[in-house]
Amino acid sequence: MNISPDEIVLFKIPANIFGRHFYIDINMTLVGTWGIMLFLWLFFRYITKNFNSSFKMTRLQNMVEVLVKFLREQVEMMMKRKADDFIPLIGSLFIFILVANWSSLLPIPFYVNNNLEWYLPPTSSISTTAGLSIVVMSSVIVYGMAEQGIFGYFKRFFEPIFILFPLNILSEISSFVSLAIRLYGNIMSGGLLASILFVLAPLVLPGLINIYGLLAGTIQPYIFSVLAMVYISAGMGDPSESEMEELETLELERI
Amino acid sequence: MDMGLVWIAVASVIGAAVAVGLGGIGPSFAEGFAVKQTIAAMAQQPDEASNLRSTLFVSMAMLESCAIYALLVAMILIFSNPFWNYGISVVAGK
């Protein structure tokens, strides 16, 4: 029984760097991530190709508009800033994790060395979630430095008093570690529970637990993006008065 | 079978069971308390229900991550126990 898609190596690529020969393992995490990226790219290209601004829109366009509106409202509610700067990052994280979690229901078989292996979602591997967490961490630093300057950003670690510097660094690191482990643990435990219950009661229970996994897989990307927003807005400090006024006028225009 | 290996297996199984059992108690109490308070707040202010619900989901996931950490430790103890591999290598090298 495989519990991690990292262990399913589909094929190996020989590589030669600085005279050292070795193999690069192309495992199911990579292949699944590439597949989801390709699917999302083709899907959204197909939808955005025939966009129109009249009321006679296609069903898919309606769906995408609802999704984007939901994301923009969440970003403006959580961050108290204009959503345009953050929606590419937060929206991509949300949609990628959502589709990756839902792809756990796809029954795709792989033959690896004459063994039958089933598809596992890339978010049930700690490498994917740690990678996403590193993306969030680096964007916290970049957004914070762009907003407050380099010294203004690092001043945050010496507050309220400079003795607390190690503790501040530690809490910063542990928040990103917990961000990665929360997503990984939820998705991995759902799949593991389903495969254990498949041994005990094969007909009914795995289906029910997969429905619960679908629920968890819908909530987790929301949690992930909300926490990313919280960390980014904590790194950027309080919004200035002019930004608040701009946001309020935008909201009034929308109403 | 070597007795040392048996003791490693016994200790890791008991450790995993205790980790999941005790690690489940705290988060389940906390989640129950959070749901209780949210339902009371929803009954008092039905207008704020959607706001409360989204906050509840976020806090539930954060509470649940404590239980997930316990589950992870239990899974490491059962599936990829470092001491088990060390015990195997010691027995094989004897």
Tab-separated table of C-alpha atoms in Angstrom:
chain	number	residue	atom	x	y	z
A	1	MET	CA	0.000	0.000	0.000
A	2	ASN	CA	1.454	3.330	-1.045
A	3	ILE	CA	0.566	6.303	1.100
A	4	SER	CA	2.729	8.904	-0.607
A	5	PRO	CA	2.810	9.686	-4.343
A	6	ASP	CA	6.537	10.403	-3.901
A	7	GLU	CA	7.228	6.680	-3.649
A	8	ILE	CA	5.645	5.826	-7.008
A	9	VAL	CA	8.453	6.501	-9.487
A	10	LEU	CA	6.999	6.408	-12.979
A	11	PHE	CA	10.278	6.740	-14.904
A	12	LYS	CA	13.836	7.935	-14.451
A	13	ILE	CA	15.781	10.478	-16.456
A	14	PRO	CA	19.570	10.067	-16.603
A	15	ALA	CA	21.385	13.299	-15.825
A	16	ASN	CA	25.001	14.415	-15.873
A	17	ILE	CA	26.013	17.504	-13.931
A	18	PHE	CA	29.719	18.341	-13.369
A	19	GLY	CA	30.764	14.854	-14.408
A	20	ARG	CA	28.501	13.118	-11.867
A	21	HIS	CA	26.004	10.646	-13.295
A	22	PHE	CA	22.708	10.204	-11.523
A	23	TYR	CA	19.014	9.646	-12.184
A	24	ILE	CA	16.215	12.125	-11.689
A	25	ASP	CA	13.099	10.346	-10.423
A	26	ILE	CA	9.903	11.498	-12.118
A	27	ASN	CA	7.358	10.439	-9.510
A	28	MET	CA	3.607	10.728	-9.357
A	29	THR	CA	3.728	14.030	-7.459
A	30	LEU	CA	5.453	15.697	-10.404
A	31	VAL	CA	3.297	14.036	-13.040
A	32	GLY	CA	0.096	14.849	-11.145
A	33	THR	CA	1.128	18.486	-10.672
A	34	TRP	CA	1.960	18.833	-14.363
A	35	GLY	CA	-1.319	17.202	-15.324
A	36	ILE	CA	-3.315	19.574	-13.134
A	37	MET	CA	-1.373	22.575	-14.450
A	38	LEU	CA	-2.059	21.488	-18.037
A	39	PHE	CA	-5.736	20.885	-17.279
A	40	LEU	CA	-6.162	24.294	-15.624
A	41	TRP	CA	-4.323	26.064	-18.448
A	42	LEU	CA	-6.389	24.428	-21.190
A	43	PHE	CA	-9.653	24.829	-19.227
A	44	PHE	CA	-9.277	28.522	-18.509
A	45	ARG	CA	-7.937	29.193	-22.020
A	46	TYR	CA	-11.026	27.530	-23.421
A	47	ILE	CA	-13.334	29.580	-21.179
A	48	THR	CA	-11.668	32.944	-21.646
A	49	LYS	CA	-11.533	32.547	-25.438
A	50	ASN	CA	-15.240	33.315	-25.870
A	51	PHE	CA	-15.887	35.772	-23.049
A	52	ASN	CA	-18.543	38.396	-23.626
A	53	SER	CA	-19.835	41.191	-21.430
A	54	SER	CA	-23.505	40.837	-22.342
A	55	PHE	CA	-26.021	38.956	-20.204
A	56	LYS	CA	-26.084	36.028	-22.652
A	57	MET	CA	-22.982	34.402	-21.229
A	58	THR	CA	-22.029	30.761	-21.261
A	59	ARG	CA	-22.463	28.639	-18.165
A	60	LEU	CA	-18.706	28.241	-17.700
A	61	GLN	CA	-18.190	31.999	-17.857
A	62	ASN	CA	-20.826	32.413	-15.170
A	63	MET	CA	-19.013	29.865	-13.006
A	64	VAL	CA	-15.666	31.629	-13.389
A	65	GLU	CA	-17.225	35.007	-12.617
A	66	VAL	CA	-18.756	33.648	-9.416
A	67	LEU	CA	-15.377	32.176	-8.422
A	68	VAL	CA	-13.434	35.370	-9.120
A	69	LYS	CA	-16.029	37.512	-7.336
A	70	PHE	CA	-15.895	35.221	-4.292
A	71	LEU	CA	-12.091	35.393	-4.218
A	72	ARG	CA	-12.032	39.186	-4.578
A	73	GLU	CA	-14.539	39.632	-1.757
A	74	GLN	CA	-12.560	37.336	0.509
A	75	VAL	CA	-9.278	39.131	-0.234
A	76	GLU	CA	-10.781	42.566	0.395
A	77	MET	CA	-12.479	41.377	3.575
A	78	MET	CA	-9.377	39.713	5.040
A	79	MET	CA	-6.649	42.111	3.934
A	80	LYS	CA	-8.422	45.517	3.897
A	81	ARG	CA	-6.582	46.377	0.696
A	82	LYS	CA	-7.330	46.472	-3.004
A	83	ALA	CA	-7.595	42.928	-4.318
A	84	ASP	CA	-5.767	43.504	-7.618
A	85	ASP	CA	-2.279	43.018	-6.143
A	86	PHE	CA	-3.091	39.726	-4.446
A	87	ILE	CA	-5.681	37.969	-6.567
A	88	PRO	CA	-3.135	36.301	-8.936
A	89	LEU	CA	-1.281	34.660	-6.032
A	90	ILE	CA	-4.198	33.856	-3.716
A	91	GLY	CA	-6.503	32.798	-6.535
A	92	SER	CA	-3.913	30.496	-8.096
A	93	LEU	CA	-3.193	28.872	-4.736
A	94	PHE	CA	-6.902	28.368	-4.078
A	95	ILE	CA	-7.778	26.945	-7.488
A	96	PHE	CA	-4.711	24.718	-7.725
A	97	ILE	CA	-5.217	23.172	-4.281
A	98	LEU	CA	-8.960	22.781	-4.875
A	99	VAL	CA	-8.501	20.931	-8.174
A	100	ALA	CA	-5.635	18.879	-6.756
A	101	ASN	CA	-7.761	17.768	-3.793
A	102	TRP	CA	-10.754	16.908	-5.933
A	103	SER	CA	-8.560	14.945	-8.334
A	104	SER	CA	-8.180	12.319	-5.577
A	105	LEU	CA	-11.458	10.825	-6.816
A	106	LEU	CA	-10.084	10.140	-10.312
A	107	PRO	CA	-9.462	6.412	-10.809
A	108	ILE	CA	-6.390	6.580	-13.058
A	109	PRO	CA	-4.275	3.410	-13.177
A	110	PHE	CA	-0.523	3.461	-13.795
A	111	TYR	CA	1.642	0.487	-14.658
A	112	VAL	CA	5.043	0.826	-13.006
A	113	ASN	CA	7.396	-2.149	-13.532
A	114	ASN	CA	4.345	-4.380	-14.160
A	115	ASN	CA	2.783	-3.259	-10.863
A	116	LEU	CA	-0.624	-1.626	-10.853
A	117	GLU	CA	-0.539	1.709	-9.034
A	118	TRP	CA	-3.449	4.108	-8.620
A	119	TYR	CA	-3.331	7.845	-8.973
A	120	LEU	CA	-2.784	9.825	-5.764
A	121	PRO	CA	-3.358	13.581	-5.567
A	122	PRO	CA	-0.173	15.701	-5.436
A	123	THR	CA	-1.357	17.455	-2.254
A	124	SER	CA	-1.055	14.173	-0.325
A	125	SER	CA	2.719	14.524	-0.643
A	126	ILE	CA	4.606	16.743	1.791
A	127	SER	CA	6.855	18.036	-1.014
A	128	THR	CA	3.969	19.756	-2.829
A	129	THR	CA	2.547	21.375	0.284
A	130	ALA	CA	6.004	22.424	1.492
A	131	GLY	CA	6.614	23.973	-1.935
A	132	LEU	CA	3.349	25.924	-1.735
A	133	SER	CA	4.239	26.998	1.803
A	134	ILE	CA	7.645	28.252	0.557
A	135	VAL	CA	5.826	30.254	-2.132
A	136	VAL	CA	3.676	31.868	0.563
A	137	MET	CA	6.720	32.537	2.773
A	138	SER	CA	8.683	34.226	0.000
A	139	SER	CA	5.677	36.310	-1.030
A	140	VAL	CA	5.266	37.439	2.598
A	141	ILE	CA	8.853	38.702	2.482
A	142	VAL	CA	8.495	40.296	-0.967
A	143	TYR	CA	5.174	42.028	-0.248
A	144	GLY	CA	6.403	43.180	3.171
A	145	MET	CA	9.608	44.644	1.758
A	146	ALA	CA	7.780	46.311	-1.128
A	147	GLU	CA	5.352	47.921	1.318
A	148	GLN	CA	7.642	48.963	4.178
A	149	GLY	CA	11.192	48.844	2.823
A	150	ILE	CA	13.860	46.364	3.917
A	151	PHE	CA	14.514	47.863	7.355
A	152	GLY	CA	10.852	48.496	7.977
A	153	TYR	CA	10.165	44.820	7.296
A	154	PHE	CA	12.855	43.521	9.635
A	155	LYS	CA	11.784	45.915	12.372
A	156	ARG	CA	8.822	43.607	12.885
A	157	PHE	CA	11.077	40.896	14.319
A	158	PHE	CA	12.451	43.171	17.045
A	159	GLU	CA	9.095	44.126	18.463
A	160	PRO	CA	8.057	44.598	21.225
A	161	ILE	CA	11.653	44.243	22.489
A	162	PHE	CA	14.842	43.060	20.780
A	163	ILE	CA	15.324	40.110	23.178
A	164	LEU	CA	12.346	38.417	21.546
A	165	PHE	CA	14.093	38.239	18.145
A	166	PRO	CA	14.762	34.429	18.268
A	167	LEU	CA	11.202	33.737	19.377
A	168	ASN	CA	9.786	35.889	16.571
A	169	ILE	CA	11.909	34.052	13.995
A	170	LEU	CA	10.820	30.712	15.469
A	171	SER	CA	7.117	31.590	15.360
A	172	GLU	CA	7.514	32.786	11.761
A	173	ILE	CA	9.116	29.489	10.688
A	174	SER	CA	6.710	27.279	12.638
A	175	SER	CA	3.682	29.010	11.125
A	176	PHE	CA	4.852	28.037	7.629
A	177	VAL	CA	5.720	24.506	8.699
A	178	SER	CA	2.227	24.116	10.174
A	179	LEU	CA	0.727	25.576	6.977
A	180	ALA	CA	2.398	22.808	4.974
A	181	ILE	CA	1.660	19.993	7.438
A	182	ARG	CA	-2.007	20.954	7.887
A	183	LEU	CA	-2.814	20.569	4.199
A	184	TYR	CA	-0.668	17.455	3.803
A	185	GLY	CA	-2.086	15.740	6.886
A	186	ASN	CA	-5.712	16.399	6.034
A	187	ILE	CA	-5.512	15.106	2.468
A	188	MET	CA	-3.204	12.199	3.270
A	189	SER	CA	-5.320	11.051	6.225
A	190	GLY	CA	-8.455	11.104	4.059
A	191	GLY	CA	-6.866	8.808	1.482
A	192	LEU	CA	-5.351	6.554	4.137
A	193	LEU	CA	-8.673	6.227	5.965
A	194	ALA	CA	-10.418	5.282	2.721
A	195	SER	CA	-7.848	2.606	1.910
A	196	ILE	CA	-7.993	1.147	5.445
A	197	LEU	CA	-11.810	1.052	5.406
A	198	PHE	CA	-11.649	-0.587	1.991
A	199	VAL	CA	-10.106	-3.605	3.739
A	200	LEU	CA	-12.750	-3.644	6.501
A	201	ALA	CA	-16.015	-2.903	4.635
A	202	PRO	CA	-15.383	-2.621	0.901
A	203	LEU	CA	-18.853	-1.694	-0.317
A	204	VAL	CA	-20.208	1.220	1.708
A	205	LEU	CA	-17.673	2.915	3.941
A	206	PRO	CA	-14.989	3.984	1.397
A	207	GLY	CA	-17.604	5.903	-0.581
A	208	LEU	CA	-18.864	7.709	2.509
A	209	ILE	CA	-15.364	8.554	3.676
A	210	ASN	CA	-14.559	9.829	0.175
A	211	ILE	CA	-17.524	12.196	0.393
A	212	TYR	CA	-16.121	13.469	3.680
A	213	GLY	CA	-12.737	13.768	1.956
A	214	LEU	CA	-14.397	15.900	-0.721
A	215	LEU	CA	-15.705	18.218	2.003
A	216	ALA	CA	-12.276	18.454	3.648
A	217	GLY	CA	-10.743	18.964	0.211
A	218	THR	CA	-13.051	21.943	-0.336
A	219	ILE	CA	-12.396	23.550	3.032
A	220	GLN	CA	-8.618	23.068	3.073
A	221	PRO	CA	-7.792	25.319	0.061
A	222	TYR	CA	-9.994	27.996	1.641
A	223	ILE	CA	-8.069	27.658	4.933
A	224	PHE	CA	-4.744	27.694	3.099
A	225	SER	CA	-5.516	30.864	1.161
A	226	VAL	CA	-7.067	32.591	4.179
A	227	LEU	CA	-3.966	31.858	6.250
A	228	ALA	CA	-1.730	33.007	3.381
A	229	MET	CA	-3.695	36.277	3.302
A	230	VAL	CA	-3.388	36.639	7.082
A	231	TYR	CA	0.382	36.104	6.998
A	232	ILE	CA	0.880	38.452	4.024
A	233	SER	CA	-1.174	41.233	5.565
A	234	ALA	CA	0.656	40.743	8.899
A	235	GLY	CA	3.950	41.119	7.034
A	236	MET	CA	2.747	44.285	5.292
A	237	GLY	CA	1.691	46.070	8.466
A	238	ASP	CA	-1.386	48.251	8.860
A	239	PRO	CA	-2.870	49.772	5.690
A	240	SER	CA	-2.424	53.530	5.375
A	241	GLU	CA	-5.396	55.922	5.565
A	242	SER	CA	-5.397	56.702	1.823
A	243	GLU	CA	-5.621	53.002	0.973
A	244	MET	CA	-8.556	52.554	3.352
A	245	GLU	CA	-10.362	55.494	1.759
A	246	GLU	CA	-9.728	54.116	-1.739
A	247	LEU	CA	-11.168	50.756	-0.695
A	248	GLU	CA	-14.238	52.382	0.838
A	249	THR	CA	-14.954	54.414	-2.293
A	250	LEU	CA	-14.530	51.253	-4.391
A	251	GLU	CA	-17.041	49.411	-2.232
A	252	LEU	CA	-19.498	52.300	-2.438
A	253	GLU	CA	-19.203	52.358	-6.230
A	254	ARG	CA	-19.960	48.663	-6.375
A	255	ILE	CA	-23.138	49.029	-4.351
B	1	MET	CA	12.932	-13.249	16.310
B	2	ASP	CA	15.161	-11.084	18.386
B	3	MET	CA	13.600	-9.779	21.611
B	4	GLY	CA	14.901	-6.254	20.997
B	5	LEU	CA	12.975	-6.054	17.733
B	6	VAL	CA	9.823	-7.296	19.473
B	7	TRP	CA	10.134	-4.590	22.096
B	8	ILE	CA	10.640	-1.936	19.404
B	9	ALA	CA	7.473	-3.141	17.641
B	10	VAL	CA	5.460	-3.234	20.886
B	11	ALA	CA	6.645	0.220	21.925
B	12	SER	CA	5.878	1.797	18.551
B	13	VAL	CA	2.374	0.283	18.322
B	14	ILE	CA	1.509	1.372	21.861
B	15	GLY	CA	3.059	4.763	21.209
B	16	ALA	CA	0.985	5.227	18.065
B	17	ALA	CA	-2.222	4.224	19.848
B	18	VAL	CA	-1.540	6.560	22.769
B	19	ALA	CA	-0.603	9.391	20.401
B	20	VAL	CA	-3.849	9.174	18.431
B	21	GLY	CA	-5.988	8.539	21.512
B	22	LEU	CA	-4.701	11.366	23.650
B	23	GLY	CA	-4.177	13.651	20.672
B	24	GLY	CA	-7.814	13.253	19.687
B	25	ILE	CA	-9.225	14.246	23.085
B	26	GLY	CA	-8.124	17.878	23.175
B	27	PRO	CA	-9.114	18.894	19.639
B	28	SER	CA	-12.498	17.149	19.898
B	29	PHE	CA	-13.337	18.991	23.122
B	30	ALA	CA	-12.165	22.238	21.567
B	31	GLU	CA	-14.166	21.717	18.370
B	32	GLY	CA	-17.280	20.870	20.353
B	33	PHE	CA	-16.885	24.035	22.390
B	34	ALA	CA	-16.337	26.136	19.266
B	35	VAL	CA	-19.425	24.691	17.565
B	36	LYS	CA	-21.509	25.204	20.708
B	37	GLN	CA	-20.540	28.854	20.969
B	38	THR	CA	-21.082	29.433	17.244
B	39	ILE	CA	-24.558	27.899	17.318
B	40	ALA	CA	-25.454	30.062	20.307
B	41	ALA	CA	-24.206	33.143	18.468
B	42	MET	CA	-26.097	32.135	15.310
B	43	ALA	CA	-29.304	31.723	17.307
B	44	GLN	CA	-28.859	35.169	18.804
B	45	GLN	CA	-27.862	36.940	15.582
B	46	PRO	CA	-29.149	35.079	12.500
B	47	ASP	CA	-28.035	37.973	10.256
B	48	GLU	CA	-24.391	37.260	11.021
B	49	ALA	CA	-24.723	33.526	10.277
B	50	SER	CA	-22.646	33.468	7.068
B	51	ASN	CA	-19.830	35.455	8.661
B	52	LEU	CA	-19.839	33.191	11.712
B	53	ARG	CA	-19.883	30.067	9.552
B	54	SER	CA	-16.784	31.030	7.568
B	55	THR	CA	-14.928	31.916	10.760
B	56	LEU	CA	-16.041	28.603	12.275
B	57	PHE	CA	-14.659	26.643	9.315
B	58	VAL	CA	-11.281	28.338	9.554
B	59	SER	CA	-10.991	27.842	13.292
B	60	MET	CA	-12.191	24.228	13.036
B	61	ALA	CA	-9.451	23.454	10.527
B	62	MET	CA	-6.858	25.088	12.736
B	63	LEU	CA	-8.068	23.096	15.764
B	64	GLU	CA	-8.130	19.914	13.750
B	65	SER	CA	-4.515	20.348	12.724
B	66	CYS	CA	-3.507	19.452	16.323
B	67	ALA	CA	-5.159	16.064	15.886
B	68	ILE	CA	-3.506	15.768	12.474
B	69	TYR	CA	-0.063	16.263	14.057
B	70	ALA	CA	-0.792	13.403	16.468
B	71	LEU	CA	-1.912	11.233	13.538
B	72	LEU	CA	1.304	12.058	11.672
B	73	VAL	CA	3.437	11.001	14.628
B	74	ALA	CA	1.458	7.759	14.876
B	75	MET	CA	1.912	7.092	11.153
B	76	ILE	CA	5.658	7.727	11.364
B	77	LEU	CA	5.828	5.277	14.291
B	78	ILE	CA	3.968	2.583	12.343
B	79	PHE	CA	5.036	3.004	8.711
B	80	SER	CA	8.494	4.577	8.756
B	81	ASN	CA	9.881	4.034	12.228
B	82	PRO	CA	13.591	4.992	12.270
B	83	PHE	CA	14.322	2.765	15.306
B	84	TRP	CA	12.820	-0.263	13.557
B	85	ASN	CA	15.258	0.123	10.638
B	86	TYR	CA	18.106	0.554	13.115
B	87	GLY	CA	17.020	-2.592	14.976
B	88	ILE	CA	16.876	-4.537	11.691
B	89	SER	CA	20.386	-3.401	10.780
B	90	VAL	CA	21.717	-4.370	14.222
B	91	VAL	CA	20.130	-7.844	13.998
B	92	ALA	CA	21.349	-8.344	10.428
B	93	GLY	CA	24.873	-7.272	11.318
B	94	LYS	CA	25.121	-9.695	14.253
